[in-house]
Tab-separated table of C-alpha atoms in Angstrom:
chain	number	residue	atom	x	y	z
N	1	UNK	CA	14.194	14.625	-14.698
N	2	UNK	CA	11.490	16.696	-16.493
N	3	UNK	CA	8.538	15.492	-18.431
N	4	UNK	CA	6.502	17.615	-20.877
N	5	UNK	CA	3.776	16.998	-23.536
N	6	UNK	CA	4.171	17.954	-27.187
N	7	UNK	CA	0.790	19.172	-28.890
N	8	UNK	CA	0.384	15.773	-29.936
N	9	UNK	CA	0.249	14.325	-26.389
N	10	UNK	CA	3.571	12.301	-26.877
N	11	UNK	CA	5.729	11.891	-23.751
N	12	UNK	CA	9.069	13.384	-24.127
N	13	UNK	CA	12.000	12.923	-21.705
N	14	UNK	CA	14.726	14.858	-20.422
N	15	UNK	CA	17.590	13.389	-18.497
N	16	UNK	CA	19.305	15.342	-15.838
N	17	UNK	CA	23.222	14.945	-16.812
N	18	UNK	CA	25.466	14.753	-14.027
N	19	UNK	CA	28.846	16.511	-14.931
N	20	UNK	CA	31.605	14.599	-16.064
N	21	UNK	CA	34.026	13.827	-13.089
N	22	UNK	CA	37.127	14.531	-15.024
N	23	UNK	CA	35.770	18.104	-15.610
N	24	UNK	CA	34.882	18.734	-12.231
N	25	UNK	CA	38.180	21.188	-11.828
N	26	UNK	CA	36.495	23.392	-14.357
N	27	UNK	CA	33.543	24.134	-12.222
N	28	UNK	CA	33.239	26.728	-9.670
N	29	UNK	CA	33.279	25.602	-6.151
N	30	UNK	CA	29.845	26.641	-5.442
N	31	UNK	CA	28.601	24.555	-8.309
N	32	UNK	CA	30.703	21.557	-7.028
N	33	UNK	CA	29.111	22.151	-3.553
N	34	UNK	CA	25.591	22.192	-5.074
N	35	UNK	CA	26.173	18.809	-6.864
N	36	UNK	CA	27.685	17.198	-3.897
N	37	UNK	CA	24.566	18.575	-1.761
N	38	UNK	CA	22.256	17.006	-4.383
N	39	UNK	CA	23.933	13.711	-4.521
N	40	UNK	CA	24.103	13.653	-0.626
N	41	UNK	CA	20.459	14.595	-0.393
N	42	UNK	CA	19.507	11.953	-2.882
N	43	UNK	CA	21.167	9.413	-0.780
N	44	UNK	CA	19.917	10.562	2.454
N	45	UNK	CA	16.283	10.661	1.333
N	46	UNK	CA	16.890	7.030	0.631
N	47	UNK	CA	13.296	5.668	0.124
N	48	UNK	CA	11.375	8.366	1.557
N	49	UNK	CA	8.181	8.740	-0.488
N	50	UNK	CA	5.745	11.619	-0.132
N	51	UNK	CA	2.848	9.837	-1.662
N	52	UNK	CA	2.836	7.123	0.808
N	53	UNK	CA	1.727	9.549	3.704
N	54	UNK	CA	1.274	7.558	6.920
N	55	UNK	CA	2.230	4.192	5.580
N	56	UNK	CA	5.208	2.829	7.090
N	57	UNK	CA	7.764	1.200	5.148
N	58	UNK	CA	8.519	-2.469	5.863
N	59	UNK	CA	12.037	-4.093	6.500
N	60	UNK	CA	12.896	-3.898	2.943
N	61	UNK	CA	13.683	-1.329	0.038
N	62	UNK	CA	11.496	-1.652	-2.868
N	63	UNK	CA	12.904	-3.298	-6.224
N	64	UNK	CA	11.282	-2.823	-9.419
N	65	UNK	CA	11.442	-4.173	-12.999
N	66	UNK	CA	9.425	-4.890	-15.979
N	67	UNK	CA	9.207	-8.085	-18.114
N	68	UNK	CA	7.909	-7.550	-21.512
N	69	UNK	CA	6.988	-11.119	-22.731
N	70	UNK	CA	4.331	-12.760	-24.953
N	71	UNK	CA	2.099	-15.839	-24.619
N	72	UNK	CA	2.912	-18.047	-27.415
N	73	UNK	CA	-0.115	-20.205	-26.610
N	74	UNK	CA	-2.455	-17.303	-27.999
N	75	UNK	CA	-2.615	-14.856	-30.725
N	76	UNK	CA	-3.583	-11.250	-30.051
N	77	UNK	CA	-3.765	-8.427	-32.909
N	78	UNK	CA	-1.277	-9.787	-35.611
N	79	UNK	CA	0.973	-11.598	-33.117
N	80	UNK	CA	1.208	-13.681	-29.976
N	81	UNK	CA	-0.308	-11.786	-27.006
N	82	UNK	CA	1.997	-9.189	-25.429
N	83	UNK	CA	2.058	-9.109	-21.682
N	84	UNK	CA	4.285	-6.718	-19.854
N	85	UNK	CA	4.518	-7.685	-16.289
N	86	UNK	CA	5.657	-5.000	-13.574
N	87	UNK	CA	7.155	-6.484	-10.741
N	88	UNK	CA	7.786	-4.967	-7.250
N	89	UNK	CA	9.990	-6.896	-4.994
N	90	UNK	CA	11.883	-6.615	-1.864
N	91	UNK	CA	15.547	-5.745	-1.905
N	92	UNK	CA	18.208	-4.806	0.392
N	93	UNK	CA	19.867	-2.740	-1.901
N	94	UNK	CA	20.827	0.630	-0.449
N	95	UNK	CA	21.263	2.361	-3.738
N	96	UNK	CA	19.454	5.592	-4.141
N	97	UNK	CA	16.166	4.876	-5.815
N	98	UNK	CA	16.521	7.470	-8.537
N	99	UNK	CA	12.883	6.967	-9.857
N	100	UNK	CA	10.053	9.342	-10.179
N	101	UNK	CA	6.538	8.481	-10.914
N	102	UNK	CA	7.011	9.513	-14.629
N	103	UNK	CA	9.078	6.309	-14.962
N	104	UNK	CA	5.808	4.287	-14.801
N	105	UNK	CA	4.272	6.344	-17.852
N	106	UNK	CA	7.530	5.421	-19.796
N	107	UNK	CA	6.750	1.854	-19.009
N	108	UNK	CA	3.189	1.861	-19.398
N	109	UNK	CA	3.419	2.852	-23.215
N	110	UNK	CA	5.319	-0.414	-23.710
N	111	UNK	CA	2.421	-2.737	-22.873
N	112	UNK	CA	1.987	-3.811	-26.626
N	113	UNK	CA	5.581	-3.942	-27.394
N	114	UNK	CA	6.338	-2.673	-30.711
N	115	UNK	CA	2.931	-3.246	-32.310
N	116	UNK	CA	2.513	-0.308	-34.742
N	117	UNK	CA	-1.131	0.369	-34.062
N	118	UNK	CA	-1.845	0.037	-30.374
N	119	UNK	CA	1.433	1.026	-29.167
N	120	UNK	CA	1.021	4.602	-30.760
N	121	UNK	CA	-2.635	4.455	-29.117
N	122	UNK	CA	-1.116	3.998	-25.771
N	123	UNK	CA	1.727	6.623	-26.392
N	124	UNK	CA	-0.556	9.362	-27.244
N	125	UNK	CA	-3.552	8.723	-25.105
N	126	UNK	CA	-2.486	7.373	-21.785
N	127	UNK	CA	-1.416	10.774	-20.344
N	128	UNK	CA	-4.210	12.731	-21.589
N	129	UNK	CA	-6.353	9.964	-19.864
N	130	UNK	CA	-4.377	10.341	-16.711
N	131	UNK	CA	-4.974	14.072	-16.589
N	132	UNK	CA	-8.399	14.144	-17.718
N	133	UNK	CA	-9.588	11.606	-14.880
N	134	UNK	CA	-10.356	8.767	-17.299
N	135	UNK	CA	-7.950	6.699	-15.601
N	136	UNK	CA	-8.547	8.349	-12.180
N	137	UNK	CA	-12.055	8.655	-10.735
N	138	UNK	CA	-10.967	10.587	-7.864
N	139	UNK	CA	-9.928	13.605	-9.972
N	140	UNK	CA	-12.543	16.086	-10.106
N	141	UNK	CA	-11.165	18.107	-12.808
N	142	UNK	CA	-8.695	18.381	-15.547
N	143	UNK	CA	-4.879	18.186	-14.183
N	144	UNK	CA	-2.746	20.931	-15.891
N	145	UNK	CA	0.395	20.583	-17.481
N	146	UNK	CA	2.219	22.243	-14.697
N	147	UNK	CA	0.491	19.877	-12.222
N	148	UNK	CA	1.151	16.942	-14.310
N	149	UNK	CA	5.037	17.780	-14.563
N	150	UNK	CA	5.116	17.895	-10.821
N	151	UNK	CA	3.475	14.483	-10.380
N	152	UNK	CA	5.833	13.010	-13.062
N	153	UNK	CA	8.820	14.437	-10.861
N	154	UNK	CA	7.723	13.130	-7.730
N	155	UNK	CA	10.336	10.589	-6.482
N	156	UNK	CA	8.916	7.048	-5.862
N	157	UNK	CA	10.753	4.573	-3.400
N	158	UNK	CA	11.848	2.221	-6.126
N	159	UNK	CA	15.169	1.006	-7.067
N	160	UNK	CA	15.215	-0.238	-10.881
N	161	UNK	CA	16.805	-3.664	-11.408
N	162	UNK	CA	18.068	-3.903	-7.570
N	163	UNK	CA	19.299	-7.158	-6.625
N	164	UNK	CA	16.350	-9.191	-4.802
N	165	UNK	CA	16.538	-9.751	-1.020
N	166	UNK	CA	17.694	-13.241	-0.009
N	167	UNK	CA	14.908	-15.901	0.450
N	168	UNK	CA	11.596	-16.640	-1.219
N	169	UNK	CA	8.720	-14.102	-1.030
N	170	UNK	CA	4.993	-14.803	-1.455
N	171	UNK	CA	3.368	-13.671	-4.652
N	172	UNK	CA	0.813	-11.080	-5.062
N	173	UNK	CA	-0.874	-10.820	-8.663
N	174	UNK	CA	-2.763	-7.934	-9.589
N	175	UNK	CA	-4.387	-6.510	-12.626
N	176	UNK	CA	-6.098	-3.303	-13.548
N	177	UNK	CA	-6.769	-0.964	-16.438
N	178	UNK	CA	-3.224	-0.083	-16.205
N	179	UNK	CA	-1.045	-2.593	-14.201
N	180	UNK	CA	1.351	-0.010	-13.194
N	181	UNK	CA	-0.520	3.200	-12.698
N	182	UNK	CA	-3.678	2.330	-10.591
N	183	UNK	CA	-2.442	0.993	-7.418
N	184	UNK	CA	1.230	1.780	-7.466
N	185	UNK	CA	1.346	2.916	-3.945
N	186	UNK	CA	-0.232	-0.135	-2.343
N	187	UNK	CA	2.041	-2.492	-4.472
N	188	UNK	CA	5.243	-0.613	-3.761
N	189	UNK	CA	3.961	-0.770	0.048
N	190	UNK	CA	3.468	-4.528	-0.009
N	191	UNK	CA	6.949	-5.181	-1.544
N	192	UNK	CA	8.460	-3.263	1.355
N	193	UNK	CA	6.895	-5.680	3.462
N	194	UNK	CA	8.244	-8.789	2.044
N	195	UNK	CA	5.872	-9.688	-1.038
N	196	UNK	CA	6.597	-9.953	-4.702
N	197	UNK	CA	3.963	-8.078	-6.440
N	198	UNK	CA	3.368	-8.899	-10.299
N	199	UNK	CA	0.782	-6.664	-11.928
N	200	UNK	CA	-0.581	-6.614	-15.524
N	201	UNK	CA	-2.838	-4.294	-17.701
N	202	UNK	CA	-6.116	-5.515	-18.564
N	203	UNK	CA	-6.724	-6.174	-22.280
N	204	UNK	CA	-8.673	-9.331	-23.127
N	205	UNK	CA	-9.845	-11.303	-26.108
N	206	UNK	CA	-10.413	-8.133	-28.060
N	207	UNK	CA	-8.824	-4.727	-27.584
N	208	UNK	CA	-12.039	-2.695	-27.361
N	209	UNK	CA	-9.876	-0.017	-25.872
N	210	UNK	CA	-6.556	0.109	-24.198
N	211	UNK	CA	-7.141	-0.973	-20.583
N	212	UNK	CA	-10.895	-1.685	-21.146
N	213	UNK	CA	-11.383	-4.970	-22.412
N	214	UNK	CA	-14.981	-6.303	-23.267
N	215	UNK	CA	-17.242	-7.778	-20.735
N	216	UNK	CA	-18.379	-11.162	-20.808
N	217	UNK	CA	-17.286	-14.740	-19.755
N	218	UNK	CA	-14.897	-14.858	-22.659
N	219	UNK	CA	-13.109	-11.860	-21.178
N	220	UNK	CA	-13.025	-13.261	-17.837
N	221	UNK	CA	-11.504	-16.387	-19.197
N	222	UNK	CA	-8.854	-14.360	-21.124
N	223	UNK	CA	-7.970	-12.625	-17.880
N	224	UNK	CA	-7.931	-15.958	-15.951
N	225	UNK	CA	-5.299	-17.157	-18.384
N	226	UNK	CA	-3.286	-14.043	-18.144
N	227	UNK	CA	-3.018	-14.592	-14.182
N	228	UNK	CA	-1.948	-18.163	-14.883
N	229	UNK	CA	0.666	-17.079	-17.512
N	230	UNK	CA	2.000	-14.641	-14.862
N	231	UNK	CA	2.230	-16.942	-12.162
N	232	UNK	CA	4.132	-19.409	-14.697
N	233	UNK	CA	6.590	-16.467	-15.552
N	234	UNK	CA	6.979	-15.966	-11.593
N	235	UNK	CA	8.561	-19.536	-11.241
N	236	UNK	CA	11.596	-18.164	-13.103
N	237	UNK	CA	12.685	-15.855	-10.375
N	238	UNK	CA	14.490	-17.546	-7.448
N	239	UNK	CA	13.165	-14.976	-4.992
N	240	UNK	CA	9.364	-15.959	-5.390
N	241	UNK	CA	7.544	-18.549	-3.392
N	242	UNK	CA	4.947	-19.563	-5.839
N	243	UNK	CA	3.558	-22.030	-3.391
N	244	UNK	CA	2.129	-18.906	-1.634
N	245	UNK	CA	0.167	-16.730	-4.013
N	246	UNK	CA	-2.739	-14.540	-3.842
N	247	UNK	CA	-4.769	-12.073	-5.910
N	248	UNK	CA	-5.540	-8.526	-4.874
N	249	UNK	CA	-7.187	-5.570	-6.397
N	250	UNK	CA	-10.530	-4.347	-8.112
N	251	UNK	CA	-10.545	-7.005	-10.555
N	252	UNK	CA	-10.436	-9.924	-8.043
N	253	UNK	CA	-13.290	-11.670	-9.958
N	254	UNK	CA	-10.530	-12.503	-12.404
N	255	UNK	CA	-8.541	-14.377	-9.696
N	256	UNK	CA	-11.806	-16.219	-8.649
N	257	UNK	CA	-11.943	-17.637	-12.268
N	258	UNK	CA	-8.652	-18.572	-12.142
N	259	UNK	CA	-8.855	-20.297	-9.011
N	260	UNK	CA	-12.068	-22.149	-10.577
N	261	UNK	CA	-9.853	-23.319	-13.253
N	262	UNK	CA	-6.578	-23.939	-11.676
N	263	UNK	CA	-6.741	-23.966	-8.044
N	264	UNK	CA	-3.429	-22.442	-7.703
N	265	UNK	CA	-4.243	-19.379	-5.499
N	266	UNK	CA	-4.184	-19.209	-1.686
N	267	UNK	CA	-6.182	-16.102	-1.236
N	268	UNK	CA	-7.971	-13.524	-2.789
N	269	UNK	CA	-8.480	-9.685	-1.489
N	270	UNK	CA	-11.177	-8.006	-3.467
N	271	UNK	CA	-10.814	-4.137	-3.122
N	272	UNK	CA	-14.337	-3.136	-3.941
N	273	UNK	CA	-14.428	-5.145	-7.381
N	274	UNK	CA	-18.070	-5.307	-7.680
N	275	UNK	CA	-21.142	-6.358	-5.696
N	276	UNK	CA	-21.607	-9.535	-7.816
N	277	UNK	CA	-18.081	-10.611	-8.607
N	278	UNK	CA	-19.101	-10.872	-12.219
N	279	UNK	CA	-21.321	-13.715	-10.999
N	280	UNK	CA	-23.235	-14.167	-14.489
N	281	UNK	CA	-19.917	-14.644	-16.198
N	282	UNK	CA	-18.505	-16.823	-13.621
N	283	UNK	CA	-21.242	-19.399	-14.015
N	284	UNK	CA	-20.677	-19.474	-17.580
N	285	UNK	CA	-17.426	-20.567	-17.222
N	286	UNK	CA	-17.021	-24.342	-18.336
N	287	UNK	CA	-15.043	-24.958	-15.246
N	288	UNK	CA	-17.184	-23.226	-12.602
N	289	UNK	CA	-17.594	-25.502	-9.655
N	290	UNK	CA	-17.878	-23.755	-6.206
N	291	UNK	CA	-16.379	-26.796	-4.342
N	292	UNK	CA	-13.109	-25.532	-5.949
N	293	UNK	CA	-12.876	-22.296	-3.858
N	294	UNK	CA	-11.656	-23.344	-0.444
N	295	UNK	CA	-9.281	-20.204	0.106
N	296	UNK	CA	-9.845	-17.193	2.396
N	297	UNK	CA	-11.433	-14.261	0.610
N	298	UNK	CA	-11.720	-10.727	1.626
N	299	UNK	CA	-14.120	-8.726	0.424
N	300	UNK	CA	-14.034	-4.830	1.011
N	301	UNK	CA	-17.404	-3.025	-0.003
N	302	UNK	CA	-17.758	0.669	-0.525
N	303	UNK	CA	-20.534	2.537	1.058
N	304	UNK	CA	-22.662	3.219	-2.138
N	305	UNK	CA	-23.619	-0.346	-2.468
N	306	UNK	CA	-26.574	-1.166	-0.379
N	307	UNK	CA	-26.501	-4.011	2.255
N	308	UNK	CA	-27.401	-7.284	0.818
N	309	UNK	CA	-28.727	-10.235	2.721
N	310	UNK	CA	-26.917	-12.594	0.522
N	311	UNK	CA	-24.089	-12.059	-2.042
N	312	UNK	CA	-22.025	-14.393	-4.369
N	313	UNK	CA	-19.766	-15.185	-1.583
N	314	UNK	CA	-22.609	-17.171	0.034
N	315	UNK	CA	-22.360	-19.593	-2.941
N	316	UNK	CA	-18.648	-20.561	-2.002
N	317	UNK	CA	-19.556	-22.176	1.185
N	318	UNK	CA	-16.071	-24.054	1.459
N	319	UNK	CA	-13.898	-20.970	2.077
N	320	UNK	CA	-13.722	-18.684	5.109
N	321	UNK	CA	-15.190	-15.398	3.485
N	322	UNK	CA	-14.688	-12.076	5.120
N	323	UNK	CA	-17.199	-9.154	4.297
N	324	UNK	CA	-16.102	-5.732	5.219
N	325	UNK	CA	-18.399	-2.778	4.736
N	326	UNK	CA	-16.986	0.740	5.060
N	327	UNK	CA	-18.530	4.249	6.331
N	328	UNK	CA	-18.818	7.048	3.723
N	329	UNK	CA	-16.227	5.341	1.557
N	330	UNK	CA	-16.605	5.943	-2.286
N	331	UNK	CA	-15.311	3.786	-4.769
N	332	UNK	CA	-12.836	6.547	-5.554
N	333	UNK	CA	-11.423	6.206	-2.092
N	334	UNK	CA	-9.812	2.858	-3.310
N	335	UNK	CA	-7.520	4.602	-5.587
N	336	UNK	CA	-4.247	6.330	-4.602
N	337	UNK	CA	-4.663	9.324	-7.046
N	338	UNK	CA	-5.341	11.973	-4.628
N	339	UNK	CA	-1.807	10.901	-2.710
N	340	UNK	CA	-0.328	10.697	-6.195
N	341	UNK	CA	-1.478	14.227	-7.220
N	342	UNK	CA	-0.821	16.080	-3.934
N	343	UNK	CA	2.058	14.305	-2.021
N	344	UNK	CA	2.025	17.341	0.230
N	345	UNK	CA	-1.279	16.197	1.369
N	346	UNK	CA	-0.928	12.602	1.392
N	347	UNK	CA	-1.185	11.965	5.017
N	348	UNK	CA	-4.777	13.411	4.518
N	349	UNK	CA	-5.865	10.621	2.638
N	350	UNK	CA	-6.413	8.071	5.398
N	351	UNK	CA	-9.004	6.035	3.784
N	352	UNK	CA	-6.844	4.553	1.034
N	353	UNK	CA	-4.136	3.857	3.836
N	354	UNK	CA	-6.443	1.939	5.769
N	355	UNK	CA	-7.434	-0.302	2.820
N	356	UNK	CA	-3.501	-0.743	2.052
N	357	UNK	CA	-2.874	-1.837	5.590
N	358	UNK	CA	-6.033	-3.973	5.845
N	359	UNK	CA	-4.788	-5.667	2.754
N	360	UNK	CA	-1.342	-6.102	3.773
N	361	UNK	CA	-2.817	-7.646	7.248
N	362	UNK	CA	-4.908	-9.970	5.407
N	363	UNK	CA	-2.207	-11.390	3.224
N	364	UNK	CA	0.208	-11.859	6.036
N	365	UNK	CA	-2.450	-13.592	8.231
N	366	UNK	CA	-3.660	-16.192	5.493
N	367	UNK	CA	-0.364	-16.686	3.771
N	368	UNK	CA	1.142	-17.343	7.254
N	369	UNK	CA	3.923	-14.927	7.622
N	370	UNK	CA	3.855	-14.771	11.233
N	371	UNK	CA	2.197	-11.625	11.862
N	372	UNK	CA	-0.844	-11.665	14.072
N	373	UNK	CA	-0.927	-15.598	13.712
N	374	UNK	CA	-2.706	-15.916	17.175
N	375	UNK	CA	-5.363	-13.181	16.458
N	376	UNK	CA	-8.514	-14.013	14.344
N	377	UNK	CA	-8.661	-11.668	11.281
N	378	UNK	CA	-11.878	-10.030	12.106
N	379	UNK	CA	-10.161	-8.931	15.418
N	380	UNK	CA	-7.106	-7.871	13.896
N	381	UNK	CA	-9.048	-5.839	11.375
N	382	UNK	CA	-10.404	-3.637	14.298
N	383	UNK	CA	-6.949	-2.862	15.577
N	384	UNK	CA	-5.643	-1.314	12.389
N	385	UNK	CA	-5.336	2.559	12.477
N	386	UNK	CA	-8.393	3.631	10.673
N	387	UNK	CA	-10.727	0.952	11.875
N	388	UNK	CA	-13.378	3.484	12.673
N	389	UNK	CA	-13.924	3.558	8.824
N	390	UNK	CA	-15.596	0.131	9.308
N	391	UNK	CA	-19.339	-0.085	9.385
N	392	UNK	CA	-19.591	-3.779	9.553
N	393	UNK	CA	-17.346	-6.905	9.315
N	394	UNK	CA	-18.322	-10.350	9.507
N	395	UNK	CA	-16.703	-13.778	8.791
N	396	UNK	CA	-18.446	-16.473	6.948
N	397	UNK	CA	-16.884	-19.675	8.032
N	398	UNK	CA	-16.298	-22.560	5.623
N	399	UNK	CA	-18.343	-25.663	5.693
N	400	UNK	CA	-17.036	-29.177	5.577
N	401	UNK	CA	-15.711	-29.882	2.387
N	402	UNK	CA	-17.300	-31.648	-0.431
N	403	UNK	CA	-15.011	-33.253	-3.156
N	404	UNK	CA	-15.175	-32.215	-6.729
N	405	UNK	CA	-15.823	-34.994	-9.488
N	406	UNK	CA	-12.167	-35.043	-10.035
N	407	UNK	CA	-11.124	-35.346	-6.656
N	408	UNK	CA	-13.689	-38.302	-6.035
N	409	UNK	CA	-12.816	-40.202	-9.242
N	410	UNK	CA	-8.866	-39.695	-8.543
N	411	UNK	CA	-9.388	-41.160	-5.037
N	412	UNK	CA	-11.411	-43.950	-6.423
N	413	UNK	CA	-8.953	-44.790	-9.233
N	414	UNK	CA	-5.946	-44.950	-6.754
N	415	UNK	CA	-7.686	-46.896	-4.013
N	416	UNK	CA	-7.913	-44.183	-1.308
N	417	UNK	CA	-11.323	-45.303	-0.429
N	418	UNK	CA	-10.931	-44.158	3.312
N	419	UNK	CA	-11.513	-40.372	1.730
N	420	UNK	CA	-14.703	-41.171	0.053
N	421	UNK	CA	-16.693	-43.072	2.620
N	422	UNK	CA	-20.002	-41.686	4.292
N	423	UNK	CA	-21.944	-38.724	2.556
N	424	UNK	CA	-19.612	-39.261	-0.664
N	425	UNK	CA	-21.040	-42.681	-1.081
N	426	UNK	CA	-24.580	-41.233	-0.877
N	427	UNK	CA	-26.664	-41.739	-4.197
N	428	UNK	CA	-27.421	-37.873	-4.545
N	429	UNK	CA	-23.626	-37.095	-4.529
N	430	UNK	CA	-22.735	-39.981	-6.767
N	431	UNK	CA	-25.608	-39.202	-9.246
N	432	UNK	CA	-24.206	-35.555	-9.562
N	433	UNK	CA	-21.187	-37.299	-11.152
N	434	UNK	CA	-20.733	-37.609	-14.898
N	435	UNK	CA	-21.985	-41.613	-15.547
N	436	UNK	CA	-19.439	-41.786	-18.383
N	437	UNK	CA	-16.437	-40.871	-16.132
N	438	UNK	CA	-17.336	-43.082	-13.164
N	439	UNK	CA	-17.860	-45.973	-15.606
N	440	UNK	CA	-14.365	-45.398	-17.136
N	441	UNK	CA	-12.659	-45.487	-13.975
N	442	UNK	CA	-14.479	-48.498	-12.849
N	443	UNK	CA	-13.464	-50.266	-16.170
N	444	UNK	CA	-9.956	-49.869	-15.792
N	445	UNK	CA	-10.148	-50.888	-12.189
N	446	UNK	CA	-12.010	-54.175	-13.023
N	447	UNK	CA	-9.923	-54.818	-16.084
N	448	UNK	CA	-6.420	-54.466	-14.160
N	449	UNK	CA	-8.035	-56.542	-11.174
N	450	UNK	CA	-6.999	-53.740	-8.929
N	451	UNK	CA	-7.509	-54.892	-4.971
N	452	UNK	CA	-10.532	-52.415	-4.605
N	453	UNK	CA	-12.007	-52.895	-7.962
N	454	UNK	CA	-14.919	-54.981	-6.272
N	455	UNK	CA	-15.651	-51.889	-4.002
N	456	UNK	CA	-15.576	-49.513	-7.004
N	457	UNK	CA	-17.896	-51.800	-8.843
N	458	UNK	CA	-20.278	-52.138	-5.780
N	459	UNK	CA	-20.086	-48.266	-5.752
N	460	UNK	CA	-21.248	-48.170	-9.369
N	461	UNK	CA	-23.821	-50.680	-9.187
N	462	UNK	CA	-25.558	-48.907	-6.189
N	463	UNK	CA	-26.206	-45.729	-8.186
N	464	UNK	CA	-26.879	-47.366	-11.499
N	465	UNK	CA	-28.630	-50.693	-10.832
N	466	UNK	CA	-30.237	-50.697	-14.071
N	467	UNK	CA	-27.425	-50.040	-16.405
N	468	UNK	CA	-26.952	-53.130	-18.558
N	469	UNK	CA	-23.300	-52.665	-18.526
N	470	UNK	CA	-22.856	-54.100	-15.112
N	471	UNK	CA	-22.668	-57.354	-16.176
N	472	UNK	CA	-19.769	-56.523	-18.512
N	473	UNK	CA	-18.012	-55.045	-15.595
N	474	UNK	CA	-18.658	-58.048	-13.268
N	475	UNK	CA	-17.357	-60.593	-16.197
N	476	UNK	CA	-14.162	-58.020	-16.654
N	477	UNK	CA	-13.469	-58.399	-13.191
N	478	UNK	CA	-13.827	-62.302	-13.076
N	479	UNK	CA	-11.843	-62.827	-16.124
């Protein structure tokens, strides 16, 4: 397969046509032998991928598909918001992959579906951005047309529309400027080790530029809604286990916002997202509540960011948090582009391989896939090839849980008083609840003469002894 650019920067595809079997008798024997050799080579190569370098394929082949859908609950441009989901998943399919890196470009230009304005923008610009380095911070100079053609024709270890392997696999949610181009090697690698990866491109409430939605809490909220939409779409696949879900990538702050809102994620791996996790925007979210974050979090930090005594993770005390700093490790080292652009030298780029393997081991550990289950993750990380790149690694252990307001009121409403004894009945804790919400729960308990209504009324009276509505509640209980 060959790829070339016209002077307008539009991607054109030329397919390699195999000869018609019925006409093989018309071909010289040497040509028939060449075709057979080519087909045999493809079969023998299987899923060998020069871009992976030293990364070892897991027990599965890599299936790949895209899903172009729309979130009907949100408008975007002149229609419902288009969301193209890129899916990598485990398969036992032995079919030759038959895909090349250029196939990812063909898929990427479809992010906006058939929109007449933005589809054309993507079609015209995405390749030039890739070549110039706008999408690739690790490229120091422009990629030539000849180099780009080589990259486009490099085989990747994916089988399009392959039959999924039997069983259910944990879900990894990922988003970046381009959902398909920015971390393809890591996402392929995770799929080979038994994860289903679903990735989307980043375009938020206003399309300031393809892949570069605006900053702010509204954008963070939009991205968290995107992740929720993808998780809902994942439930249609029989091979996905949505009860085991994680968010990984440089935009893991979006996953954190999603967890504040929905609490549906089981782990987050932040691959050099930022030093503050968009802290200012997180705190502006209407559902921000550190008590909701109770999942393992991995933060890998590049060496350009100075050491900090405290970080945003310190404000999430109910999670096990792993903070890992690296030596001589730039933000660009978290990208796979040198391996993609120069597959012949892929094995030389150990740093990206270390991040990929570290992410896989973290997910395997915290999602209970059985690997290294008896070893604490901090010690496990030190055993991974490339661990000499670690400058420091520490674990911030979770504190004893403090219930959210929703949890406390639910336990009170349904009589699970054994869960809300002790510190939960302290005036400082109870006074942090919304008085109107607490009053509403007690009203219905008293009205319905629930067995624990008297206890609930006592709790309310202890916090608001001067509330004139206390008599109303007492009379309601005694009617």
